[in-house]
Amino acid sequence: MAQVSFRPARVFAMQLLYAMEITGQTVAQALPGVLEAQEIHDNQKKYGMRLVDLIQEHRADLDESIKAAAAHWELDRMASLDRILLRIAMVELTYIPEVPMKVAISEAVQIAAKFSTDSSSSFVNGLLTGFLQSRGIVIPGTKEK
């Protein structure tokens, strides 16, 4: 059986979290519209929902980590998709050890490049690298700040 990409799961989670943020809906309310807009495999949906659940459970801690990594940025001044992608990547980096750190960062950067602003991929990459460095982790191939 071929391995299924989890990028669609991350995009699904991003879209669901964005719909919830914009409309004020709960997961149960926003989920049908997001599922209708995107075809994903069951295991991708399951992983996407795992991301959403972990983000909801740890949102305060995730947002504090984002604030600490983004010294000169207010959380509410960031592009919504950037903030959501940072939460997704930080959940993977912090709570899902089976996802390699390089993969979590690369996925967030590539999704930001596709769905957010022109400068989002650099912004997301810089914040995630800073987040790891603040924990004493340097990924080979990245530069220390």
PDB file of C-alpha atoms in Angstrom:
ATOM      1  CA  MET A   1       0.000   0.000   0.000  1.00  0.00           C
ATOM      2  CA  ALA A   2       1.376   3.403  -0.983  1.00  0.00           C
ATOM      3  CA  GLN A   3       2.119   5.893   1.754  1.00  0.00           C
ATOM      4  CA  VAL A   4      -0.358   8.769   1.809  1.00  0.00           C
ATOM      5  CA  SER A   5       0.921  12.351   2.065  1.00  0.00           C
ATOM      6  CA  PHE A   6      -0.092  14.233   5.174  1.00  0.00           C
ATOM      7  CA  ARG A   7       0.097  17.669   3.550  1.00  0.00           C
ATOM      8  CA  PRO A   8      -3.643  17.457   2.729  1.00  0.00           C
ATOM      9  CA  ALA A   9      -4.239  16.736   6.439  1.00  0.00           C
ATOM     10  CA  ARG A  10      -2.339  19.870   7.412  1.00  0.00           C
ATOM     11  CA  VAL A  11      -4.206  21.933   4.799  1.00  0.00           C
ATOM     12  CA  PHE A  12      -7.490  20.451   6.060  1.00  0.00           C
ATOM     13  CA  ALA A  13      -6.577  21.389   9.654  1.00  0.00           C
ATOM     14  CA  MET A  14      -5.576  24.888   8.508  1.00  0.00           C
ATOM     15  CA  GLN A  15      -8.855  25.360   6.641  1.00  0.00           C
ATOM     16  CA  LEU A  16     -10.926  24.086   9.559  1.00  0.00           C
ATOM     17  CA  LEU A  17      -9.122  26.298  12.085  1.00  0.00           C
ATOM     18  CA  TYR A  18      -9.416  29.281   9.740  1.00  0.00           C
ATOM     19  CA  ALA A  19     -13.154  28.693   9.243  1.00  0.00           C
ATOM     20  CA  MET A  20     -13.606  28.472  13.009  1.00  0.00           C
ATOM     21  CA  GLU A  21     -11.608  31.670  13.587  1.00  0.00           C
ATOM     22  CA  ILE A  22     -13.418  33.679  10.910  1.00  0.00           C
ATOM     23  CA  THR A  23     -16.966  32.506  11.681  1.00  0.00           C
ATOM     24  CA  GLY A  24     -16.757  31.795  15.406  1.00  0.00           C
ATOM     25  CA  GLN A  25     -18.102  28.300  14.738  1.00  0.00           C
ATOM     26  CA  THR A  26     -17.227  25.173  16.687  1.00  0.00           C
ATOM     27  CA  VAL A  27     -15.440  22.226  15.089  1.00  0.00           C
ATOM     28  CA  ALA A  28     -18.772  20.425  14.651  1.00  0.00           C
ATOM     29  CA  GLN A  29     -20.308  23.459  12.939  1.00  0.00           C
ATOM     30  CA  ALA A  30     -17.378  24.233  10.615  1.00  0.00           C
ATOM     31  CA  LEU A  31     -16.417  20.649   9.747  1.00  0.00           C
ATOM     32  CA  PRO A  32     -19.111  19.844   7.125  1.00  0.00           C
ATOM     33  CA  GLY A  33     -18.275  22.888   4.988  1.00  0.00           C
ATOM     34  CA  VAL A  34     -14.547  22.201   5.103  1.00  0.00           C
ATOM     35  CA  LEU A  35     -15.028  18.520   4.261  1.00  0.00           C
ATOM     36  CA  GLU A  36     -17.253  19.480   1.343  1.00  0.00           C
ATOM     37  CA  ALA A  37     -14.545  21.775  -0.038  1.00  0.00           C
ATOM     38  CA  GLN A  38     -11.679  19.261   0.176  1.00  0.00           C
ATOM     39  CA  GLU A  39     -11.395  15.573  -0.661  1.00  0.00           C
ATOM     40  CA  ILE A  40      -9.118  13.761   1.748  1.00  0.00           C
ATOM     41  CA  HIS A  41      -8.490  10.153   2.745  1.00  0.00           C
ATOM     42  CA  ASP A  42      -9.789   8.910   6.092  1.00  0.00           C
ATOM     43  CA  ASN A  43      -6.295   8.722   7.602  1.00  0.00           C
ATOM     44  CA  GLN A  44      -5.609  12.309   6.455  1.00  0.00           C
ATOM     45  CA  LYS A  45      -8.852  13.485   8.061  1.00  0.00           C
ATOM     46  CA  LYS A  46      -7.936  11.602  11.240  1.00  0.00           C
ATOM     47  CA  TYR A  47      -4.498  13.245  11.379  1.00  0.00           C
ATOM     48  CA  GLY A  48      -5.966  16.670  10.593  1.00  0.00           C
ATOM     49  CA  MET A  49      -8.483  16.274  13.408  1.00  0.00           C
ATOM     50  CA  ARG A  50      -5.652  15.207  15.734  1.00  0.00           C
ATOM     51  CA  LEU A  51      -3.891  18.475  14.913  1.00  0.00           C
ATOM     52  CA  VAL A  52      -7.056  20.509  15.509  1.00  0.00           C
ATOM     53  CA  ASP A  53      -7.753  18.739  18.822  1.00  0.00           C
ATOM     54  CA  LEU A  54      -4.183  19.260  20.061  1.00  0.00           C
ATOM     55  CA  ILE A  55      -4.259  22.923  19.048  1.00  0.00           C
ATOM     56  CA  GLN A  56      -7.507  23.466  20.917  1.00  0.00           C
ATOM     57  CA  GLU A  57      -6.136  21.662  23.971  1.00  0.00           C
ATOM     58  CA  HIS A  58      -2.809  23.547  24.051  1.00  0.00           C
ATOM     59  CA  ARG A  59      -3.734  26.847  22.390  1.00  0.00           C
ATOM     60  CA  ALA A  60      -2.706  29.095  25.290  1.00  0.00           C
ATOM     61  CA  ASP A  61       0.751  27.481  25.498  1.00  0.00           C
ATOM     62  CA  LEU A  62       1.155  27.536  21.716  1.00  0.00           C
ATOM     63  CA  ASP A  63       0.254  31.215  21.555  1.00  0.00           C
ATOM     64  CA  GLU A  64       2.729  32.007  24.340  1.00  0.00           C
ATOM     65  CA  SER A  65       5.423  30.169  22.366  1.00  0.00           C
ATOM     66  CA  ILE A  66       4.539  32.153  19.239  1.00  0.00           C
ATOM     67  CA  LYS A  67       4.687  35.427  21.188  1.00  0.00           C
ATOM     68  CA  ALA A  68       8.081  34.493  22.636  1.00  0.00           C
ATOM     69  CA  ALA A  69       9.474  33.560  19.207  1.00  0.00           C
ATOM     70  CA  ALA A  70       8.021  36.688  17.569  1.00  0.00           C
ATOM     71  CA  ALA A  71       9.558  39.306  19.809  1.00  0.00           C
ATOM     72  CA  HIS A  72       8.470  42.279  17.692  1.00  0.00           C
ATOM     73  CA  TRP A  73       5.068  40.998  16.569  1.00  0.00           C
ATOM     74  CA  GLU A  74       1.702  41.046  18.273  1.00  0.00           C
ATOM     75  CA  LEU A  75      -0.210  37.802  17.781  1.00  0.00           C
ATOM     76  CA  ASP A  76      -3.335  39.568  16.533  1.00  0.00           C
ATOM     77  CA  ARG A  77      -1.299  41.559  13.984  1.00  0.00           C
ATOM     78  CA  MET A  78      -0.029  38.422  12.240  1.00  0.00           C
ATOM     79  CA  ALA A  79      -1.813  37.112   9.174  1.00  0.00           C
ATOM     80  CA  SER A  80      -4.434  34.611  10.365  1.00  0.00           C
ATOM     81  CA  LEU A  81      -3.094  31.801   8.192  1.00  0.00           C
ATOM     82  CA  ASP A  82       0.458  32.398   9.421  1.00  0.00           C
ATOM     83  CA  ARG A  83      -0.696  32.205  13.041  1.00  0.00           C
ATOM     84  CA  ILE A  84      -2.649  29.010  12.311  1.00  0.00           C
ATOM     85  CA  LEU A  85       0.277  27.410  10.451  1.00  0.00           C
ATOM     86  CA  LEU A  86       2.612  28.284  13.323  1.00  0.00           C
ATOM     87  CA  ARG A  87       0.233  26.543  15.734  1.00  0.00           C
ATOM     88  CA  ILE A  88       0.067  23.467  13.494  1.00  0.00           C
ATOM     89  CA  ALA A  89       3.857  23.231  13.180  1.00  0.00           C
ATOM     90  CA  MET A  90       4.420  23.889  16.882  1.00  0.00           C
ATOM     91  CA  VAL A  91       1.925  21.148  17.771  1.00  0.00           C
ATOM     92  CA  GLU A  92       3.850  18.747  15.550  1.00  0.00           C
ATOM     93  CA  LEU A  93       7.196  19.878  16.967  1.00  0.00           C
ATOM     94  CA  THR A  94       6.016  19.669  20.575  1.00  0.00           C
ATOM     95  CA  TYR A  95       3.372  16.960  20.839  1.00  0.00           C
ATOM     96  CA  ILE A  96       3.818  14.602  17.860  1.00  0.00           C
ATOM     97  CA  PRO A  97       7.338  13.178  18.113  1.00  0.00           C
ATOM     98  CA  GLU A  98       6.889  10.841  15.131  1.00  0.00           C
ATOM     99  CA  VAL A  99       6.921  13.867  12.792  1.00  0.00           C
ATOM    100  CA  PRO A 100      10.533  14.837  12.025  1.00  0.00           C
ATOM    101  CA  MET A 101      11.255  18.461  12.962  1.00  0.00           C
ATOM    102  CA  LYS A 102      12.506  19.256   9.470  1.00  0.00           C
ATOM    103  CA  VAL A 103       9.247  17.922   7.982  1.00  0.00           C
ATOM    104  CA  ALA A 104       7.051  19.967  10.341  1.00  0.00           C
ATOM    105  CA  ILE A 105       8.914  23.158   9.439  1.00  0.00           C
ATOM    106  CA  SER A 106       9.128  22.424   5.714  1.00  0.00           C
ATOM    107  CA  GLU A 107       5.411  21.642   5.496  1.00  0.00           C
ATOM    108  CA  ALA A 108       4.439  24.840   7.320  1.00  0.00           C
ATOM    109  CA  VAL A 109       6.738  26.918   5.098  1.00  0.00           C
ATOM    110  CA  GLN A 110       5.467  25.352   1.872  1.00  0.00           C
ATOM    111  CA  ILE A 111       1.802  25.663   2.862  1.00  0.00           C
ATOM    112  CA  ALA A 112       2.395  29.302   3.859  1.00  0.00           C
ATOM    113  CA  ALA A 113       3.987  29.965   0.464  1.00  0.00           C
ATOM    114  CA  LYS A 114       0.951  28.523  -1.297  1.00  0.00           C
ATOM    115  CA  PHE A 115      -1.896  29.950   0.793  1.00  0.00           C
ATOM    116  CA  SER A 116      -0.697  33.084   2.609  1.00  0.00           C
ATOM    117  CA  THR A 117       1.193  36.292   1.796  1.00  0.00           C
ATOM    118  CA  ASP A 118       4.397  36.706  -0.241  1.00  0.00           C
ATOM    119  CA  SER A 119       6.518  37.059   2.893  1.00  0.00           C
ATOM    120  CA  SER A 120       4.747  34.358   4.914  1.00  0.00           C
ATOM    121  CA  SER A 121       7.080  31.478   4.127  1.00  0.00           C
ATOM    122  CA  SER A 122      10.131  33.412   5.379  1.00  0.00           C
ATOM    123  CA  PHE A 123       8.207  34.654   8.411  1.00  0.00           C
ATOM    124  CA  VAL A 124       6.994  31.164   9.362  1.00  0.00           C
ATOM    125  CA  ASN A 125      10.439  29.633   8.777  1.00  0.00           C
ATOM    126  CA  GLY A 126      12.150  32.268  10.916  1.00  0.00           C
ATOM    127  CA  LEU A 127       9.708  31.943  13.796  1.00  0.00           C
ATOM    128  CA  LEU A 128       9.825  28.153  13.849  1.00  0.00           C
ATOM    129  CA  THR A 129      13.624  28.142  13.695  1.00  0.00           C
ATOM    130  CA  GLY A 130      13.695  30.660  16.563  1.00  0.00           C
ATOM    131  CA  PHE A 131      11.193  28.554  18.518  1.00  0.00           C
ATOM    132  CA  LEU A 132      13.446  25.501  18.274  1.00  0.00           C
ATOM    133  CA  GLN A 133      16.601  27.476  19.042  1.00  0.00           C
ATOM    134  CA  SER A 134      14.953  28.874  22.183  1.00  0.00           C
ATOM    135  CA  ARG A 135      14.695  25.228  23.268  1.00  0.00           C
ATOM    136  CA  GLY A 136      18.347  24.579  22.431  1.00  0.00           C
ATOM    137  CA  ILE A 137      17.568  22.688  19.216  1.00  0.00           C
ATOM    138  CA  VAL A 138      19.366  23.469  15.975  1.00  0.00           C
ATOM    139  CA  ILE A 139      18.321  21.543  12.891  1.00  0.00           C
ATOM    140  CA  PRO A 140      21.247  20.723  10.586  1.00  0.00           C
ATOM    141  CA  GLY A 141      21.193  23.013   7.574  1.00  0.00           C
ATOM    142  CA  THR A 142      19.650  25.963   9.431  1.00  0.00           C
ATOM    143  CA  LYS A 143      21.465  29.003  10.681  1.00  0.00           C
ATOM    144  CA  GLU A 144      21.446  30.077  14.297  1.00  0.00           C
ATOM    145  CA  LYS A 145      20.096  33.542  15.006  1.00  0.00           C
TER     146      LYS A 145
END
